[in-house]
Coordinates of C-alpha atoms and ligand atoms in Angstrom, one line a residue:
X475 CA 0.1 0.0 -0.3
X476 CA 1.1 3.7 -0.8
X477 CA 0.9 6.5 1.2
X478 CA -0.8 8.5 -1.3
X479 CA -3.5 10.3 0.4
X480 CA -7.1 9.7 -0.5
X481 CA -8.6 11.8 -2.9
X482 CA -12.0 12.5 -1.8
X483 CA -14.2 15.1 -4.2
X484 CA -15.2 17.9 -2.8
X485 CA -19.0 17.2 -3.3
X486 CA -18.7 14.2 -1.8
X487 CA -21.3 14.0 1.0
X488 CA -20.1 14.3 4.4
X489 CA -21.0 10.7 5.4
X490 CA -19.0 9.6 2.3
X491 CA -16.1 11.6 3.3
X492 CA -16.1 10.5 7.1
X493 CA -16.3 6.9 5.7
X494 CA -13.7 6.9 3.4
X495 CA -11.5 8.9 6.0
X496 CA -12.3 5.9 8.4
X497 CA -11.4 3.3 5.8
X498 CA -8.4 5.4 5.4
X499 CA -7.2 5.4 9.6
X500 CA -8.4 1.7 9.4
X501 CA -5.7 1.0 6.3
X502 CA -2.8 3.0 7.6
X503 CA -3.1 1.0 11.0
X504 CA -3.0 -2.0 9.2
X505 CA -0.1 -1.0 7.4
X506 CA 1.7 -0.1 10.6
X507 CA 1.0 -3.8 11.7
X508 CA 1.5 -5.6 8.5
X509 CA -2.2 -6.8 8.2
X510 CA -4.3 -6.9 5.6
X511 CA -6.8 -4.3 5.2
X512 CA -9.2 -6.7 4.6
X513 CA -9.1 -8.9 8.0
X514 CA -10.9 -5.9 9.8
X515 CA -14.2 -5.0 9.5
X516 CA -15.6 -1.8 10.2
X517 CA -19.1 -1.8 12.3
X518 CA -20.7 1.2 12.0
X519 CA -22.3 2.1 15.0
X520 CA -25.4 3.2 14.7
X521 CA -26.8 3.8 18.3
X522 CA -28.6 7.1 18.2
X523 CA -28.3 7.7 14.5
X524 CA -31.9 7.9 12.7
X525 CA -32.8 5.3 10.1
X526 CA -32.2 7.8 7.3
X527 CA -28.9 8.2 7.8
X528 CA -27.9 4.5 8.2
X529 CA -29.8 4.3 4.5
X530 CA -27.0 7.2 3.5
X531 CA -24.2 5.0 5.1
X532 CA -25.4 1.8 3.6
X533 CA -25.6 3.7 -0.3
X534 CA -21.8 5.0 0.4
X535 CA -21.1 1.3 1.3
X536 CA -21.6 -0.1 4.7
X537 CA -23.4 -2.8 5.2
X538 CA -22.3 -3.9 8.8
X539 CA -24.5 -2.1 11.6
X540 CA -23.7 -2.0 15.4
X541 CA -26.9 -1.0 17.9
X542 CA -26.8 -0.9 21.5
X543 CA -30.4 -1.0 22.6
X544 CA -32.9 -3.3 21.3
X545 CA -35.9 -1.5 21.3
X546 CA -34.6 1.5 19.0
X547 CA -32.7 -1.3 16.6
X548 CA -36.2 -2.9 16.1
X549 CA -37.5 0.1 15.2
X550 CA -35.2 1.3 12.4
X551 CA -35.1 -2.5 11.3
X552 CA -39.0 -2.1 10.7
X553 CA -38.4 1.2 8.7
X554 CA -35.8 -0.6 6.5
X555 CA -38.3 -2.1 3.9
X556 CA -39.6 1.5 3.3
X557 CA -36.5 3.6 3.1
X558 CA -34.3 1.0 1.6
X559 CA -32.7 3.1 -1.2
X560 CA -33.0 1.7 -4.7
X561 CA -30.3 2.6 -6.7
X562 CA -30.5 -0.2 -9.4
X563 CA -28.0 -2.2 -7.9
X564 CA -29.9 -5.4 -6.6
X565 CA -26.5 -7.0 -5.5
X566 CA -26.0 -4.9 -2.4
X567 CA -26.7 -6.8 0.6
X568 CA -29.3 -5.5 3.1
X569 CA -27.7 -4.1 6.5
X570 CA -26.1 -6.9 8.6
X571 CA -27.3 -6.2 12.3
X572 CA -25.1 -6.6 15.4
X573 CA -26.4 -6.1 19.0
X574 CA -23.1 -4.7 20.8
X575 CA -25.3 -3.3 24.0
X576 CA -26.4 -5.2 27.3
X577 CA -28.8 -7.9 26.5
X578 CA -31.4 -8.9 29.4
X579 CA -33.1 -12.4 29.2
X580 CA -36.6 -11.1 28.5
X581 CA -35.3 -10.0 25.2
X582 CA -33.3 -12.7 23.9
X583 CA -36.0 -14.0 21.6
X584 CA -36.8 -10.7 19.5
X585 CA -32.7 -10.6 19.2
X586 CA -32.2 -14.5 18.2
X587 CA -34.8 -13.5 15.5
X588 CA -33.7 -9.9 14.2
X589 CA -30.0 -10.1 14.8
X590 CA -27.0 -11.5 13.0
X591 CA -24.5 -11.0 15.7
X592 CA -24.5 -10.3 19.3
X593 CA -21.4 -9.3 20.5
X594 CA -22.0 -8.8 24.2
X595 CA -22.8 -12.3 25.5
X596 CA -21.9 -12.5 29.1
X597 CA -24.1 -15.4 30.6
X598 CA -24.6 -19.1 29.9
X599 CA -28.4 -18.4 30.4
X600 CA -28.3 -15.6 27.6
X601 CA -26.1 -17.8 25.0
X602 CA -28.9 -20.5 26.1
X603 CA -32.0 -18.8 25.5
X604 CA -30.5 -17.4 22.3
X605 CA -29.7 -20.8 21.1
X606 CA -32.8 -22.4 21.8
X607 CA -34.8 -19.2 20.3
X608 CA -32.8 -19.2 17.3
X609 CA -35.4 -19.5 14.4
X610 CA -34.4 -23.0 12.3
X611 CA -34.7 -21.1 9.2
X612 CA -32.1 -18.8 9.7
X613 CA -28.4 -19.5 10.1
X614 CA -26.9 -20.2 13.8
X615 CA -26.4 -16.6 15.3
X616 CA -22.9 -15.3 15.6
X617 CA -21.7 -14.4 19.1
X618 CA -18.6 -12.9 20.5
X619 CA -18.4 -13.5 24.3
X620 CA -17.7 -9.9 26.0
X621 CA -14.9 -10.1 28.6
X622 CA -14.4 -7.7 31.4
X623 CA -10.4 -8.1 31.0
X624 CA -10.0 -5.4 33.7
X625 CA -12.3 -6.8 36.4
X626 CA -14.3 -3.5 36.8
X627 CA -16.7 -3.9 39.2
X628 CA -20.2 -4.0 38.3
X629 CA -19.7 -3.9 34.3
X630 CA -20.6 -6.1 31.8
X631 CA -18.7 -8.8 30.6
X632 CA -17.4 -12.2 32.0
X633 CA -14.6 -12.0 34.5
X634 CA -11.3 -13.1 32.4
X635 CA -11.1 -16.1 34.9
X636 CA -14.5 -17.3 33.7
X637 CA -14.2 -16.5 30.1
X638 CA -12.7 -20.0 29.1
X639 CA -15.0 -22.2 30.7
X640 CA -18.1 -20.1 29.9
X641 CA -16.9 -20.0 26.0
X642 CA -16.2 -24.1 25.8
X643 CA -19.8 -24.2 27.1
X644 CA -21.4 -21.8 24.4
X645 CA -19.1 -23.5 21.7
X646 CA -21.6 -26.6 22.4
X647 CA -24.7 -25.0 21.5
X648 CA -26.6 -26.0 18.7
X649 CA -27.9 -22.9 17.3
X650 CA -25.2 -20.4 18.0
X651 CA -21.8 -19.7 16.2
X652 CA -18.9 -18.4 18.6
X653 CA -16.9 -16.7 16.3
X654 CA -15.0 -14.9 19.4
X655 CA -14.1 -12.2 22.0
X656 CA -15.5 -8.6 22.5
X657 CA -13.8 -6.0 25.1
X658 CA -14.5 -2.5 25.9
X659 CA -11.8 -0.8 28.3
X660 CA -12.4 1.6 30.5
X661 CA -11.6 4.9 29.0
X662 CA -10.6 6.8 32.0
X663 CA -7.8 4.2 32.6
X664 CA -5.7 5.5 30.0
X665 CA -4.1 4.4 26.5
X666 CA -2.0 2.1 28.3
X667 CA -4.3 0.3 30.1
X668 CA -6.4 0.0 27.0
X669 CA -3.8 -1.3 25.1
X670 CA -2.8 -3.7 27.9
X671 CA -6.8 -4.6 27.8
X672 CA -6.7 -5.6 23.9
X673 CA -3.5 -7.5 24.2
X674 CA -5.0 -9.4 27.2
X675 CA -8.1 -10.0 25.0
X676 CA -5.8 -11.2 21.9
X677 CA -4.0 -13.7 24.3
X678 CA -7.1 -14.8 25.6
X679 CA -8.3 -15.9 22.0
X680 CA -4.8 -17.5 21.4
X681 CA -5.6 -20.0 24.7
X682 CA -8.7 -20.6 23.6
X683 CA -7.4 -21.7 20.1
X684 CA -4.8 -23.7 21.6
X685 CA -7.6 -25.4 24.0
X686 CA -9.3 -26.7 20.7
X687 CA -11.9 -24.6 20.3
X688 CA -12.4 -23.9 16.4
X689 CA -13.8 -21.0 14.3
X690 CA -12.5 -18.0 16.5
X691 CA -12.1 -15.8 13.8
X692 CA -13.3 -12.3 15.5
X693 CA -11.7 -10.0 18.1
X694 CA -14.4 -7.4 18.3
X695 CA -12.3 -4.3 20.0
X696 CA -11.6 -0.6 19.0
X697 CA -13.7 2.4 18.9
X698 CA -13.4 6.1 17.6
X699 CA -10.6 7.1 19.5
X700 CA -8.4 4.1 20.0
X701 CA -9.0 1.7 16.8
X702 CA -5.4 2.0 15.9
X703 CA -4.3 0.3 19.0
X704 CA -6.9 -2.4 18.5
X705 CA -5.7 -3.1 15.0
X706 CA -2.2 -3.4 16.2
X707 CA -3.2 -5.7 19.0
X708 CA -4.9 -8.1 16.3
X709 CA -8.5 -6.4 16.2
X710 CA -10.8 -7.8 13.4
X711 CA -13.9 -6.2 14.0
X712 CA -13.7 -2.3 15.1
X713 CA -17.2 -0.8 16.5
X714 CA -17.3 3.0 15.3
X715 CA -19.9 5.6 15.6
X716 CA -18.5 9.0 16.3
X717 CA -15.6 9.1 13.7
X718 CA -18.6 8.1 11.1
X719 CA -22.0 9.9 12.4
X720 CA -20.3 12.7 14.3
X721 CA -21.1 13.4 17.9
X722 CA -23.9 11.6 19.4
X723 CA -26.9 13.4 20.3
X724 CA -30.1 11.9 22.6
X725 CA -32.2 9.6 20.7
X726 CA -35.3 11.1 19.5
X727 CA -38.2 11.2 21.8
X728 CA -40.8 8.5 20.9
Ligands
PLP1118 C1 -21.2 3.1 21.6 C2 -20.3 2.1 21.3 C3 -19.2 2.3 20.4 C4 -19.0 3.2 19.5 O1 -17.9 4.4 20.0 P1 -17.2 5.6 19.4 O2 -16.8 6.3 20.5 O3 -18.7 6.5 19.1 O4 -17.0 5.0 18.2 C5 -18.6 0.9 20.4 N1 -19.0 0.0 21.1 C6 -19.6 -0.3 22.0 C7 -20.0 -1.2 22.5 C8 -20.5 1.1 22.3 O5 -21.5 1.1 23.1

């Protein structure tokens, strides 16, 4: 890859510019680590982002969208057939929806029906429900286990010491496909602690693979502010909101 800056025509819409800039950031980070840019997926975090803006991002080529709140995501998904832009490109896949926020057991049935991925599984009970409730007509639900690498009290994620047992149990569930691990480091602990958390997640993935677990191709780590460090540590999926859609405002009422 060359260092030639990406030329974005001046009349390119802002969202397309932001997407191009982000892809360039990711490619530069991959290049510094000697990694193939195709090995890192961009998950556009669209929480609080209105459905028509998601449609613009989709038009610009973005396919994977991450949502935190189940109800908000369902509303946008139900709008999609009505707002889907018609550009004559029938081959363009519809959005692939990823749940990246906390999941309560009373929402597992709808999530098992409506999402392709869940990044935030941290309890066997939730995983069992998702597996039981995944409709037969759909492929297995892709899941990542969220790990509380930094041992934060009261935060989501399975404790590091329990992660291997949880992953081994989830790998046996018939309607789930365990794809890997996810972490959200505490930004208040600083950049070096964040890097250590990314490296700890990658090391855990390596231990799981060594223990015989198969198909672990995903490290979901890195956001707008730290995606370079995440990619250096081996991230295969960066979850980016602000750097793509701008600063978040409160979700619209109703
Ligand atoms: C909001 C959120 C993101 C995106 O954060 P940005 O800093 O806006 O890129 C990523 N992952 C999770 C789990 C989030 O909740």
